[in-house]
Amino acid sequence: MKRKIIHGFGWLGSLRFLTQIIVLLKLGLLTRILSPAEFGLFAIITTLVNAMEALTQTGFDYAIIFYKDDIKKYARTILIANTFRGVLLSMVVFISSRFLGDFFNNDNLHKLLLLAAVIPFIGGLKNPYIILFSKNLDFHKEFLYRLIPIIIGAVASIYFGIIYKSTLGLLYGLIIGSFSELIFSYIVIGANLKEPFKIKYLKKLFVYGKWLTAGGIIAFLNTQIDNLFIGKLLGVYALGLYDVSFKLANIVTSELTDTLAKILFPYLSAIQNNRKKVKKY
């Protein structure tokens, strides 16, 4: 297990490092093509989508890691629940796009949100078995599953950014990256969905996951609510400068803490009944 933790840190650390290199290269190219206002508009879109994701976070992934049950009996229940959530979020984004465009006094935001509404739906269709990468500490598989879609999304963002020279290029890149992640979730690991949907499984996952919902809301308020205020009060140009600067300044600390948390949670869940080990670690 200790060897798996060390290997996992190596794989996830490499993934995070390569991801940030790709992000820096992408930003380096796109900041020469797009204005800060375009980045600010994109920041509003991602913040709004992330807000809805955070407010409805189920915590199913963490529950599966924490419980020692076989994921097979939960898989279809999770997929159906996530698909329903994705459809619901997409409808909310679609319906509220006009209001949000008026709120931020930006006509382009309304049109872009209509397109961005597809992102939660794509996310809801992902293979529930990808959580086994973390549960079993098989981070070498997660490395492959996540890196290739990140590269595809970055290349798409640069390509469409050059063509459209607007936020639309960034949004196309985000959608293509999300869709490629959906495809790879079924390529990298199989999906056994034979077990039927059961309410009792859903209730069990919700009992644990409700705390993750509360935590997700707090995390969102702590890290992203400022984007909405800056976008509303100072405009998309100021928000673009702020958002890019904030992301670059927090790369090291955020990547290190996120990597450690992702590795240690499944390990501590595995030894949760051994109090001496838990206390030691």
Coordinates of C-alpha atoms in Angstrom, one line a residue, residues 12-278:
L12 CA -0.7 12.2 -10.2
G13 CA 2.2 14.6 -9.7
S14 CA 3.3 14.0 -13.3
L15 CA -0.3 14.5 -14.5
R16 CA -0.6 17.7 -12.6
F17 CA 2.8 19.0 -13.8
L18 CA 2.1 18.1 -17.4
T19 CA -1.4 19.6 -17.2
Q20 CA -0.1 22.9 -15.9
I21 CA 2.6 23.0 -18.6
I22 CA -0.2 22.5 -21.2
V23 CA -2.3 25.2 -19.6
L24 CA 0.7 27.6 -19.5
L25 CA 1.4 26.9 -23.2
K26 CA -2.2 27.4 -24.0
L27 CA -2.4 30.7 -22.1
G28 CA 0.9 31.9 -23.6
L29 CA -0.5 31.5 -27.1
L30 CA -4.1 32.6 -26.5
T31 CA -3.1 35.8 -24.5
R32 CA -1.5 37.0 -27.7
I33 CA -4.6 36.4 -29.6
L34 CA -7.5 37.1 -27.2
S35 CA -8.1 40.2 -25.1
P36 CA -8.5 40.1 -21.3
A37 CA -12.2 40.8 -21.9
E38 CA -12.6 37.5 -23.7
F39 CA -10.9 35.6 -20.8
G40 CA -13.2 37.4 -18.4
L41 CA -16.3 36.4 -20.3
F42 CA -15.0 32.8 -20.3
A43 CA -14.3 33.0 -16.5
I44 CA -17.9 34.0 -15.9
I45 CA -19.2 31.1 -18.0
T46 CA -17.0 28.5 -16.2
T47 CA -17.8 30.1 -12.8
L48 CA -21.5 29.9 -13.4
V49 CA -21.3 26.2 -14.6
N50 CA -19.1 25.3 -11.7
A51 CA -21.5 27.1 -9.3
M52 CA -24.3 24.9 -10.4
E53 CA -22.1 21.8 -10.2
A54 CA -21.1 22.7 -6.7
L55 CA -24.6 23.4 -5.5
T56 CA -25.7 20.0 -6.6
Q57 CA -22.6 17.9 -5.9
T58 CA -23.6 14.4 -4.9
G59 CA -20.4 13.1 -3.4
F60 CA -21.1 9.7 -4.8
D61 CA -17.4 9.2 -5.8
Y62 CA -16.2 9.8 -2.2
A63 CA -19.0 7.5 -0.9
I64 CA -17.9 4.7 -3.2
I65 CA -14.2 5.1 -2.0
F66 CA -15.3 5.2 1.6
Y67 CA -17.6 2.2 1.6
K68 CA -16.1 -1.2 1.0
D69 CA -18.9 -2.5 -1.2
D70 CA -18.4 -3.6 -4.8
I71 CA -19.1 -0.7 -7.2
K72 CA -21.0 -3.1 -9.6
K73 CA -24.2 -2.9 -7.6
Y74 CA -24.1 0.9 -7.5
A75 CA -22.9 1.5 -11.1
R76 CA -26.2 1.9 -12.9
T77 CA -27.8 3.8 -10.0
I78 CA -24.9 6.3 -10.1
L79 CA -25.0 6.6 -13.9
I80 CA -28.8 7.2 -13.9
A81 CA -28.6 9.7 -11.1
N82 CA -25.7 11.6 -12.6
T83 CA -27.4 11.7 -16.0
F84 CA -30.6 13.1 -14.5
R85 CA -28.5 15.7 -12.6
G86 CA -26.7 16.6 -15.8
V87 CA -29.9 17.0 -17.8
L88 CA -31.3 19.2 -15.0
L89 CA -28.3 21.4 -14.8
S90 CA -28.2 21.8 -18.6
M91 CA -31.8 22.9 -18.5
V92 CA -31.1 25.4 -15.7
V93 CA -28.2 26.9 -17.6
F94 CA -30.2 27.1 -20.8
I95 CA -33.3 28.7 -19.2
S96 CA -31.3 31.2 -17.1
S97 CA -29.0 32.3 -19.9
R98 CA -31.1 35.3 -20.8
F99 CA -31.3 36.5 -17.2
L100 CA -27.6 36.0 -16.6
G101 CA -26.7 37.9 -19.8
D102 CA -28.9 40.8 -18.7
F103 CA -27.4 40.6 -15.1
F104 CA -23.9 41.0 -16.4
N105 CA -25.0 43.4 -19.1
N106 CA -23.4 41.3 -21.9
D107 CA -25.3 40.1 -24.9
N108 CA -22.6 37.6 -25.9
L109 CA -22.9 35.9 -22.5
H110 CA -26.5 34.8 -23.3
K111 CA -25.5 33.1 -26.5
L112 CA -22.4 31.5 -25.1
L113 CA -24.4 30.1 -22.1
L114 CA -26.8 28.4 -24.5
L115 CA -23.9 26.5 -26.0
A116 CA -22.2 25.9 -22.6
A117 CA -25.5 24.2 -21.4
V118 CA -24.3 21.0 -23.0
I119 CA -21.3 20.7 -20.6
P120 CA -23.2 19.4 -17.5
F121 CA -25.1 16.9 -19.7
I122 CA -21.8 15.5 -21.1
G123 CA -20.4 15.2 -17.6
G124 CA -23.4 13.3 -16.3
L125 CA -22.8 10.5 -18.9
K126 CA -19.3 9.6 -17.8
N127 CA -18.4 6.0 -16.8
P128 CA -19.0 5.6 -13.0
Y129 CA -16.2 3.0 -12.9
I130 CA -13.6 5.7 -13.3
I131 CA -13.8 6.1 -9.5
L132 CA -12.0 2.7 -9.2
F133 CA -8.8 4.5 -10.3
S134 CA -8.8 6.3 -6.9
K135 CA -10.4 3.6 -4.9
N136 CA -7.8 1.0 -5.9
L137 CA -4.9 3.6 -6.2
D138 CA -4.5 2.8 -9.9
F139 CA -3.4 6.2 -10.8
H140 CA -1.4 5.1 -13.8
K141 CA -4.8 4.5 -15.5
E142 CA -6.1 7.8 -14.4
F143 CA -3.0 9.4 -15.9
L144 CA -3.9 8.1 -19.3
Y145 CA -7.6 8.8 -18.9
R146 CA -7.2 12.5 -18.0
L147 CA -4.1 13.6 -19.9
I148 CA -5.2 12.8 -23.4
P149 CA -8.5 14.7 -23.1
I150 CA -6.6 17.6 -21.6
I151 CA -4.3 17.7 -24.6
I152 CA -7.3 17.4 -27.0
G153 CA -9.1 20.2 -25.2
A154 CA -6.0 22.5 -25.2
V155 CA -5.3 21.9 -28.9
A156 CA -9.0 22.6 -29.7
S157 CA -9.0 25.8 -27.7
I158 CA -5.9 27.0 -29.5
Y159 CA -7.3 26.0 -32.9
F160 CA -10.7 27.6 -32.4
G161 CA -9.2 30.6 -30.6
I162 CA -7.1 31.4 -33.6
I163 CA -10.1 30.9 -35.9
Y164 CA -12.7 32.9 -34.0
K165 CA -10.4 35.1 -31.9
S166 CA -13.1 35.2 -29.2
T167 CA -14.5 33.4 -26.1
L168 CA -16.3 31.1 -28.5
G169 CA -12.9 29.4 -29.3
L170 CA -12.3 28.8 -25.6
L171 CA -15.8 27.4 -25.1
Y172 CA -15.4 25.0 -28.1
G173 CA -12.2 23.7 -26.6
L174 CA -13.9 23.1 -23.2
I175 CA -16.7 21.2 -24.8
I176 CA -14.5 19.1 -27.0
G177 CA -12.2 18.3 -24.0
S178 CA -15.3 17.3 -21.9
F179 CA -16.6 15.1 -24.7
S180 CA -13.2 13.4 -25.2
E181 CA -13.1 12.7 -21.5
L182 CA -16.5 11.1 -21.7
I183 CA -15.3 8.8 -24.6
F184 CA -12.1 7.9 -22.8
S185 CA -13.9 7.0 -19.6
Y186 CA -15.4 4.0 -21.4
I187 CA -12.2 3.2 -23.4
V188 CA -9.8 3.0 -20.4
I189 CA -12.1 1.0 -18.1
G190 CA -15.1 -1.2 -18.9
A191 CA -18.6 -0.6 -17.5
N192 CA -20.7 -3.4 -16.0
L193 CA -24.1 -1.9 -15.7
K194 CA -26.2 -5.1 -15.2
E195 CA -27.3 -4.4 -11.7
P196 CA -30.7 -2.5 -11.7
F197 CA -31.3 1.0 -10.4
K198 CA -32.3 0.8 -6.7
I199 CA -33.5 3.6 -4.5
K200 CA -31.9 2.1 -1.4
Y201 CA -28.4 2.4 -3.0
L202 CA -29.2 6.0 -3.9
K203 CA -30.2 6.8 -0.3
K204 CA -27.0 5.1 1.1
L205 CA -24.8 7.2 -1.2
F206 CA -26.7 10.4 -0.4
V207 CA -26.3 9.8 3.4
Y208 CA -22.5 10.1 3.0
G209 CA -22.5 12.5 0.0
K210 CA -24.6 15.2 1.6
W211 CA -21.6 16.5 3.5
L212 CA -19.7 16.7 0.2
T213 CA -22.5 18.8 -1.1
A214 CA -22.1 21.2 1.8
G215 CA -18.3 21.1 1.4
G216 CA -18.6 21.8 -2.4
I217 CA -20.8 24.9 -1.7
I218 CA -18.3 26.2 0.8
A219 CA -15.3 25.5 -1.5
F220 CA -17.1 27.3 -4.4
L221 CA -17.8 30.4 -2.2
N222 CA -14.2 30.4 -1.0
T223 CA -12.5 30.1 -4.4
Q224 CA -14.9 31.4 -7.2
I225 CA -17.6 33.7 -5.8
D226 CA -15.2 36.6 -6.2
N227 CA -15.3 36.1 -10.0
L228 CA -19.0 36.9 -10.1
F229 CA -18.6 40.1 -8.1
I230 CA -15.6 41.3 -10.1
G231 CA -17.4 40.5 -13.4
K232 CA -20.5 42.4 -12.3
L233 CA -18.9 45.4 -10.6
L234 CA -15.7 45.9 -12.7
G235 CA -16.5 44.2 -16.0
V236 CA -15.1 41.3 -18.0
Y237 CA -11.9 43.1 -18.9
A238 CA -10.8 43.3 -15.2
L239 CA -12.1 39.8 -14.5
G240 CA -10.0 38.4 -17.3
L241 CA -6.8 40.0 -15.9
Y242 CA -7.7 38.8 -12.4
D243 CA -8.7 35.2 -13.3
V244 CA -5.5 34.5 -15.3
S245 CA -3.3 36.1 -12.6
F246 CA -5.0 34.1 -9.8
K247 CA -4.7 30.8 -11.6
L248 CA -1.0 31.3 -12.4
A249 CA -0.2 32.5 -8.9
N250 CA -1.9 29.4 -7.2
I251 CA -0.6 26.7 -9.5
V252 CA 2.0 25.3 -7.1
T253 CA 0.0 25.3 -3.9
S254 CA -3.3 24.1 -5.4
E255 CA -1.6 21.3 -7.4
L256 CA 0.3 20.0 -4.4
T257 CA -2.6 20.0 -2.0
D258 CA -5.1 18.5 -4.5
T259 CA -2.6 15.7 -5.4
L260 CA -2.0 14.8 -1.7
A261 CA -5.8 14.8 -0.9
K262 CA -6.6 12.6 -3.9
I263 CA -4.0 10.0 -2.9
L264 CA -4.5 10.0 0.9
F265 CA -8.3 9.9 1.0
P266 CA -8.6 6.4 -0.5
Y267 CA -5.7 5.1 1.6
L268 CA -7.2 6.4 4.8
S269 CA -10.6 5.1 3.8
A270 CA -9.0 1.6 3.4
I271 CA -7.6 1.7 6.9
Q272 CA -10.5 3.5 8.6
N273 CA -11.2 0.6 11.0
N274 CA -7.6 0.4 12.2
R275 CA -7.5 3.4 14.6
K276 CA -3.8 2.9 15.4
K277 CA -2.8 3.3 11.7
V278 CA -5.2 6.2 11.2

